[in-house]
mmCIF file of C-alpha atoms in Angstrom:
data_model
loop_
_atom_site.group_PDB
_atom_site.id
_atom_site.type_symbol
_atom_site.label_atom_id
_atom_site.label_comp_id
_atom_site.label_asym_id
_atom_site.label_seq_id
_atom_site.Cartn_x
_atom_site.Cartn_y
_atom_site.Cartn_z
ATOM 1 C CA MET A 79 0.000 0.000 0.000
ATOM 2 C CA ALA A 80 1.365 3.410 -0.935
ATOM 3 C CA ILE A 81 2.593 5.693 1.839
ATOM 4 C CA ASP A 82 1.055 8.813 0.354
ATOM 5 C CA GLY A 83 1.063 8.211 -3.386
ATOM 6 C CA ARG A 84 3.836 10.675 -4.183
ATOM 7 C CA LEU A 85 5.013 8.497 -7.072
ATOM 8 C CA THR A 86 1.629 7.297 -8.261
ATOM 9 C CA GLY A 87 1.678 6.749 -12.016
ATOM 10 C CA LYS A 88 5.457 7.133 -12.302
ATOM 11 C CA VAL A 89 7.771 4.811 -14.210
ATOM 12 C CA THR A 90 10.916 4.575 -12.122
ATOM 13 C CA ILE A 91 14.361 3.041 -12.535
ATOM 14 C CA VAL A 92 16.742 2.183 -9.715
ATOM 15 C CA THR A 93 20.219 0.955 -10.624
ATOM 16 C CA GLY A 94 22.191 -1.299 -8.309
ATOM 17 C CA ALA A 95 18.846 -2.268 -6.828
ATOM 18 C CA ALA A 96 19.566 -5.869 -5.860
ATOM 19 C CA GLN A 97 20.858 -5.039 -2.389
ATOM 20 C CA GLY A 98 21.663 -2.315 0.121
ATOM 21 C CA ILE A 99 20.598 1.257 -0.544
ATOM 22 C CA GLY A 100 19.374 0.463 -4.059
ATOM 23 C CA LYS A 101 17.057 -2.261 -2.803
ATOM 24 C CA ALA A 102 15.682 0.070 -0.118
ATOM 25 C CA ILE A 103 15.001 2.747 -2.748
ATOM 26 C CA ALA A 104 13.210 0.292 -5.039
ATOM 27 C CA LEU A 105 10.981 -0.929 -2.210
ATOM 28 C CA ARG A 106 10.288 2.642 -1.069
ATOM 29 C CA PHE A 107 9.230 3.570 -4.597
ATOM 30 C CA ALA A 108 6.803 0.670 -4.589
ATOM 31 C CA ASP A 109 5.405 1.856 -1.261
ATOM 32 C CA GLU A 110 5.104 5.367 -2.695
ATOM 33 C CA GLY A 111 2.786 4.029 -5.393
ATOM 34 C CA ALA A 112 5.082 3.933 -8.429
ATOM 35 C CA GLU A 113 3.348 2.465 -11.480
ATOM 36 C CA MET A 114 6.525 0.561 -12.393
ATOM 37 C CA VAL A 115 9.802 -0.029 -10.572
ATOM 38 C CA VAL A 116 12.629 -1.169 -12.830
ATOM 39 C CA VAL A 117 15.202 -3.132 -10.827
ATOM 40 C CA ALA A 118 18.484 -2.764 -12.694
ATOM 41 C CA ASP A 119 21.484 -4.770 -11.568
ATOM 42 C CA LYS A 120 24.385 -6.836 -12.806
ATOM 43 C CA VAL A 121 23.210 -10.042 -11.106
ATOM 44 C CA GLU A 122 19.995 -11.449 -12.545
ATOM 45 C CA LYS A 123 19.115 -13.718 -9.609
ATOM 46 C CA TYR A 124 19.166 -10.948 -7.019
ATOM 47 C CA ALA A 125 17.439 -8.443 -9.301
ATOM 48 C CA ASN A 126 14.590 -10.911 -9.822
ATOM 49 C CA GLU A 127 14.276 -11.433 -6.063
ATOM 50 C CA VAL A 128 13.775 -7.701 -5.470
ATOM 51 C CA ALA A 129 11.332 -7.510 -8.373
ATOM 52 C CA ASP A 130 9.321 -10.302 -6.751
ATOM 53 C CA LEU A 131 9.166 -8.316 -3.497
ATOM 54 C CA ILE A 132 7.785 -5.334 -5.391
ATOM 55 C CA VAL A 133 5.146 -7.440 -7.120
ATOM 56 C CA ALA A 134 4.174 -8.816 -3.701
ATOM 57 C CA LYS A 135 3.443 -5.214 -2.702
ATOM 58 C CA GLY A 136 0.958 -4.995 -5.557
ATOM 59 C CA ARG A 137 3.171 -2.977 -7.912
ATOM 60 C CA GLN A 138 4.618 -3.739 -11.314
ATOM 61 C CA ALA A 139 8.308 -4.549 -11.530
ATOM 62 C CA LEU A 140 10.775 -5.234 -14.312
ATOM 63 C CA ALA A 141 14.215 -6.735 -13.650
ATOM 64 C CA VAL A 142 16.876 -5.720 -16.165
ATOM 65 C CA THR A 143 20.390 -7.143 -16.087
ATOM 66 C CA GLU A 144 23.142 -4.956 -17.544
ATOM 67 C CA ASP A 145 26.735 -3.983 -16.812
ATOM 68 C CA LEU A 146 26.301 -0.263 -16.149
ATOM 69 C CA GLU A 147 30.025 0.417 -16.063
ATOM 70 C CA THR A 148 29.708 0.380 -19.863
ATOM 71 C CA TYR A 149 28.030 2.826 -22.229
ATOM 72 C CA SER A 150 26.268 -0.021 -24.018
ATOM 73 C CA GLY A 151 24.890 -1.389 -20.759
ATOM 74 C CA ALA A 152 23.427 1.975 -19.801
ATOM 75 C CA THR A 153 21.895 2.625 -23.219
ATOM 76 C CA ASN A 154 20.489 -0.919 -23.344
ATOM 77 C CA LEU A 155 18.831 -0.408 -19.960
ATOM 78 C CA MET A 156 17.089 2.812 -20.924
ATOM 79 C CA GLN A 157 16.061 1.507 -24.335
ATOM 80 C CA THR A 158 14.635 -1.660 -22.792
ATOM 81 C CA VAL A 159 12.496 0.350 -20.378
ATOM 82 C CA VAL A 160 11.194 2.657 -23.093
ATOM 83 C CA GLU A 161 10.362 -0.295 -25.337
ATOM 84 C CA GLU A 162 8.676 -2.245 -22.519
ATOM 85 C CA VAL A 163 6.885 0.574 -20.691
ATOM 86 C CA GLY A 164 6.900 3.581 -23.015
ATOM 87 C CA ARG A 165 8.640 6.251 -20.931
ATOM 88 C CA ILE A 166 10.918 6.993 -17.955
ATOM 89 C CA ASP A 167 9.788 9.450 -15.283
ATOM 90 C CA VAL A 168 12.388 8.887 -12.573
ATOM 91 C CA SER A 169 15.890 7.466 -12.866
ATOM 92 C CA VAL A 170 18.018 6.791 -9.766
ATOM 93 C CA HIS A 171 21.686 6.044 -10.378
ATOM 94 C CA ASN A 172 22.984 4.123 -7.399
ATOM 95 C CA VAL A 173 25.689 1.804 -8.776
ATOM 96 C CA GLY A 174 28.997 2.348 -7.013
ATOM 97 C CA GLY A 175 30.827 1.711 -3.774
ATOM 98 C CA THR A 176 34.377 1.887 -2.536
ATOM 99 C CA ILE A 177 36.428 -1.262 -3.062
ATOM 100 C CA TRP A 178 39.590 -0.533 -1.081
ATOM 101 C CA ALA A 179 40.518 1.694 1.839
ATOM 102 C CA LYS A 180 44.159 2.733 2.108
ATOM 103 C CA PRO A 181 46.478 5.720 1.642
ATOM 104 C CA PHE A 182 46.435 6.970 -1.938
ATOM 105 C CA TRP A 183 50.077 6.046 -2.567
ATOM 106 C CA GLU A 184 49.288 2.434 -1.703
ATOM 107 C CA TYR A 185 46.837 2.101 -4.614
ATOM 108 C CA GLU A 186 48.008 0.301 -7.726
ATOM 109 C CA LYS A 187 47.182 1.768 -11.122
ATOM 110 C CA ASN A 188 44.582 -0.901 -11.850
ATOM 111 C CA GLU A 189 42.931 -0.331 -8.457
ATOM 112 C CA ILE A 190 42.514 3.376 -9.135
ATOM 113 C CA GLU A 191 40.978 2.585 -12.506
ATOM 114 C CA LYS A 192 38.592 0.050 -10.940
ATOM 115 C CA GLU A 193 37.416 2.546 -8.301
ATOM 116 C CA ILE A 194 36.650 5.140 -10.978
ATOM 117 C CA SER A 195 35.018 2.558 -13.221
ATOM 118 C CA ARG A 196 32.705 1.367 -10.458
ATOM 119 C CA SER A 197 31.688 4.699 -8.933
ATOM 120 C CA LEU A 198 31.818 7.309 -11.714
ATOM 121 C CA TRP A 199 31.058 5.730 -15.083
ATOM 122 C CA PRO A 200 27.755 4.032 -14.184
ATOM 123 C CA THR A 201 26.231 7.359 -13.140
ATOM 124 C CA LEU A 202 27.699 9.310 -16.053
ATOM 125 C CA TRP A 203 26.651 6.688 -18.607
ATOM 126 C CA CYS A 204 23.134 6.329 -17.168
ATOM 127 C CA CYS A 205 22.593 10.086 -17.159
ATOM 128 C CA ARG A 206 23.744 10.297 -20.771
ATOM 129 C CA ALA A 207 21.484 7.406 -21.730
ATOM 130 C CA VAL A 208 18.300 8.550 -19.979
ATOM 131 C CA ILE A 209 18.379 12.268 -20.771
ATOM 132 C CA PRO A 210 17.279 12.023 -24.438
ATOM 133 C CA HIS A 211 14.250 9.960 -23.421
ATOM 134 C CA MET A 212 13.277 12.460 -20.738
ATOM 135 C CA ILE A 213 13.723 15.398 -23.100
ATOM 136 C CA GLU A 214 11.434 13.679 -25.577
ATOM 137 C CA ASN A 215 8.911 13.091 -22.794
ATOM 138 C CA GLY A 216 9.131 16.728 -21.669
ATOM 139 C CA SER A 217 9.893 16.027 -18.002
ATOM 140 C CA GLY A 218 11.786 13.845 -15.578
ATOM 141 C CA SER A 219 13.655 13.520 -12.311
ATOM 142 C CA ILE A 220 17.190 12.174 -12.059
ATOM 143 C CA VAL A 221 18.593 11.324 -8.639
ATOM 144 C CA ASN A 222 22.281 10.476 -8.472
ATOM 145 C CA ILE A 223 23.822 8.797 -5.440
ATOM 146 C CA GLY A 224 27.000 10.492 -4.292
ATOM 147 C CA SER A 225 28.861 10.093 -1.015
ATOM 148 C CA GLN A 226 29.947 11.982 2.064
ATOM 149 C CA ALA A 227 33.347 10.339 1.456
ATOM 150 C CA THR A 228 34.360 13.235 -0.803
ATOM 151 C CA ARG A 229 35.998 14.449 2.403
ATOM 152 C CA GLY A 230 37.673 11.556 4.159
ATOM 153 C CA LYS A 231 40.803 9.447 4.455
ATOM 154 C CA TYR A 232 41.945 6.347 2.570
ATOM 155 C CA ARG A 233 39.522 6.528 -0.352
ATOM 156 C CA VAL A 234 40.953 9.141 -2.700
ATOM 157 C CA PRO A 235 39.955 7.415 -5.986
ATOM 158 C CA TYR A 236 36.453 6.746 -4.686
ATOM 159 C CA SER A 237 36.258 10.307 -3.345
ATOM 160 C CA ALA A 238 37.238 11.618 -6.771
ATOM 161 C CA ALA A 239 34.533 9.525 -8.429
ATOM 162 C CA LYS A 240 31.811 10.644 -6.042
ATOM 163 C CA GLY A 241 32.975 14.257 -6.231
ATOM 164 C CA GLY A 242 32.446 13.905 -9.959
ATOM 165 C CA VAL A 243 28.900 12.675 -9.337
ATOM 166 C CA SER A 244 28.101 15.811 -7.341
ATOM 167 C CA ALA A 245 29.697 18.053 -9.973
ATOM 168 C CA MET A 246 27.876 16.434 -12.893
ATOM 169 C CA THR A 247 24.605 16.775 -10.983
ATOM 170 C CA ALA A 248 25.005 20.536 -10.639
ATOM 171 C CA SER A 249 26.045 21.037 -14.253
ATOM 172 C CA MET A 250 23.361 18.804 -15.759
ATOM 173 C CA ALA A 251 20.713 20.562 -13.685
ATOM 174 C CA LEU A 252 21.640 23.862 -15.343
ATOM 175 C CA GLU A 253 21.450 22.371 -18.818
ATOM 176 C CA LEU A 254 18.193 20.488 -18.265
ATOM 177 C CA ALA A 255 16.083 23.012 -16.351
ATOM 178 C CA GLU A 256 14.580 24.371 -19.567
ATOM 179 C CA HIS A 257 13.441 20.835 -20.429
ATOM 180 C CA ASN A 258 11.556 20.438 -17.125
ATOM 181 C CA ILE A 259 14.054 17.820 -15.942
ATOM 182 C CA ARG A 260 15.372 18.026 -12.399
ATOM 183 C CA VAL A 261 18.742 16.562 -11.367
ATOM 184 C CA ASN A 262 19.674 16.117 -7.714
ATOM 185 C CA CYS A 263 22.095 14.090 -5.632
ATOM 186 C CA VAL A 264 21.758 12.227 -2.332
ATOM 187 C CA SER A 265 25.126 11.690 -0.638
ATOM 188 C CA PRO A 266 25.050 9.020 2.065
ATOM 189 C CA GLY A 267 27.453 8.741 4.941
ATOM 190 C CA GLY A 268 28.360 5.362 6.350
ATOM 191 C CA VAL A 269 25.357 3.062 6.019
ATOM 192 C CA ASP A 270 24.716 -0.259 7.720
ATOM 193 C CA VAL A 271 23.653 -2.458 4.812
ATOM 194 C CA GLY A 272 24.260 -5.758 6.590
ATOM 195 C CA GLU A 273 26.090 -8.590 4.870
ATOM 196 C CA ARG A 274 26.604 -7.919 1.185
ATOM 197 C CA LEU A 275 25.331 -10.498 -1.298
ATOM 198 C CA ILE A 276 28.375 -9.861 -3.471
ATOM 199 C CA PRO A 277 31.603 -8.660 -1.808
ATOM 200 C CA ARG A 278 32.960 -5.416 -3.227
ATOM 201 C CA ASN A 279 36.461 -6.827 -3.065
ATOM 202 C CA PRO A 280 36.458 -10.582 -3.785
ATOM 203 C CA LEU A 281 40.243 -10.830 -3.479
ATOM 204 C CA ASP A 282 42.172 -11.804 -0.361
ATOM 205 C CA VAL A 283 42.405 -8.831 1.985
ATOM 206 C CA ARG A 284 45.625 -8.177 3.901
ATOM 207 C CA PRO A 285 45.547 -7.504 7.663
ATOM 208 C CA GLN A 286 46.747 -3.951 7.010
ATOM 209 C CA ASP A 287 43.856 -3.394 4.583
ATOM 210 C CA ASN A 288 41.432 -4.472 7.305
ATOM 211 C CA LYS A 289 43.093 -2.055 9.721
ATOM 212 C CA TRP A 290 42.646 0.875 7.332
ATOM 213 C CA MET A 291 39.028 -0.107 6.667
ATOM 214 C CA ARG A 292 38.349 -0.224 10.418
ATOM 215 C CA GLN A 293 39.804 3.265 10.709
ATOM 216 C CA VAL A 294 37.383 4.496 8.062
ATOM 217 C CA PHE A 295 34.507 2.828 9.906
ATOM 218 C CA ASN A 296 35.539 4.288 13.253
ATOM 219 C CA GLU A 297 35.866 7.774 11.805
ATOM 220 C CA CYS A 298 32.309 7.520 10.489
ATOM 221 C CA ILE A 299 31.077 6.996 14.035
ATOM 222 C CA GLU A 300 33.404 9.513 15.687
ATOM 223 C CA ASP A 301 33.011 12.342 13.176
ATOM 224 C CA TYR A 302 29.254 12.215 12.626
ATOM 225 C CA PRO A 303 27.343 14.454 15.043
ATOM 226 C CA MET A 304 24.678 11.734 15.377
ATOM 227 C CA ARG A 305 27.362 9.137 16.268
ATOM 228 C CA ARG A 306 25.912 6.230 14.312
ATOM 229 C CA LEU A 307 25.684 4.661 10.883
ATOM 230 C CA GLY A 308 22.672 5.357 8.724
ATOM 231 C CA LEU A 309 20.084 2.896 7.480
ATOM 232 C CA PRO A 310 19.327 2.166 3.810
ATOM 233 C CA GLU A 311 15.726 3.204 4.447
ATOM 234 C CA GLU A 312 16.867 6.644 5.622
ATOM 235 C CA GLU A 313 18.723 7.174 2.346
ATOM 236 C CA ALA A 314 15.695 5.917 0.414
ATOM 237 C CA ALA A 315 13.456 8.476 2.108
ATOM 238 C CA ALA A 316 15.627 11.331 0.834
ATOM 239 C CA VAL A 317 15.715 9.860 -2.666
ATOM 240 C CA ALA A 318 11.920 9.536 -2.689
ATOM 241 C CA PHE A 319 11.619 13.233 -1.860
ATOM 242 C CA PHE A 320 13.849 14.293 -4.752
ATOM 243 C CA ALA A 321 12.054 11.896 -7.094
ATOM 244 C CA SER A 322 8.612 13.220 -6.213
ATOM 245 C CA GLU A 323 6.765 16.416 -7.017
ATOM 246 C CA ASP A 324 7.363 17.511 -3.427
ATOM 247 C CA ALA A 325 10.745 18.605 -4.832
ATOM 248 C CA SER A 326 9.271 20.239 -7.941
ATOM 249 C CA PHE A 327 11.239 23.466 -7.353
ATOM 250 C CA VAL A 328 14.498 21.758 -6.355
ATOM 251 C CA THR A 329 17.298 20.980 -8.804
ATOM 252 C CA GLY A 330 21.089 20.887 -8.832
ATOM 253 C CA GLN A 331 21.287 20.097 -5.118
ATOM 254 C CA THR A 332 23.391 17.640 -3.130
ATOM 255 C CA LEU A 333 21.801 16.509 0.124
ATOM 256 C CA PHE A 334 24.083 14.856 2.670
ATOM 257 C CA VAL A 335 22.183 12.129 4.499
ATOM 258 C CA ALA A 336 25.026 11.424 6.845
ATOM 259 C CA GLY A 337 24.069 12.099 10.434
ATOM 260 C CA GLY A 338 25.177 15.709 10.260
ATOM 261 C CA ALA A 339 28.440 15.140 8.351
ATOM 262 C CA ILE A 340 29.095 16.828 5.018
ATOM 263 C CA GLY A 341 31.516 16.229 2.164
#
């Protein structure tokens, strides 16, 4: 049952929706009355499981499996939705997530490239792919997922990627305002997503890597005025606001949902 129907009649896409924040957003959209929730993810099994949860709520769902680190994956996703449903009203770009935590000079070249590939390209490609469809439709809301980690230790490549997400949000908002398309960004702090279905780093992790990651975790608790991690549902609530007409006069903004911390 919808919370208050803020997304009634809307065709929505959530990328990286098989787990964590993305899953919470997809389920929140269903609760908000979305006509269709497209669950986009790289892993078909988990995407289908979330789609089934949405259908159980009495909403329509479509699971689409694509590699959104690629231009072709992003364009295929948007084209599939338009062909299947006819339009796109809301597109949330959530794919990303830090892989390593360590001083910048400890990163290998390939690790830097992987961090950028995971946390910058999926958002940039999806924005590029969805915008023409929204322009043709005459309206739309794009919500990009950034990060409070743009100001923090041991994640310089990830910070650079998420800083790029915030910057592209502001610039795209200026270009798209005349087309009645809003572009905003929700930047989470540390979020308790439980055990991940797919580890971000499947390789063996050294004891020192674990030590640096614990330092990042501890700083999240110590530096946040609210002294705790966030919940995926708290991030989803902010995304639902930006996606809805409650934010009809809001564009180009980055909202830190991080217990009082900012980037």
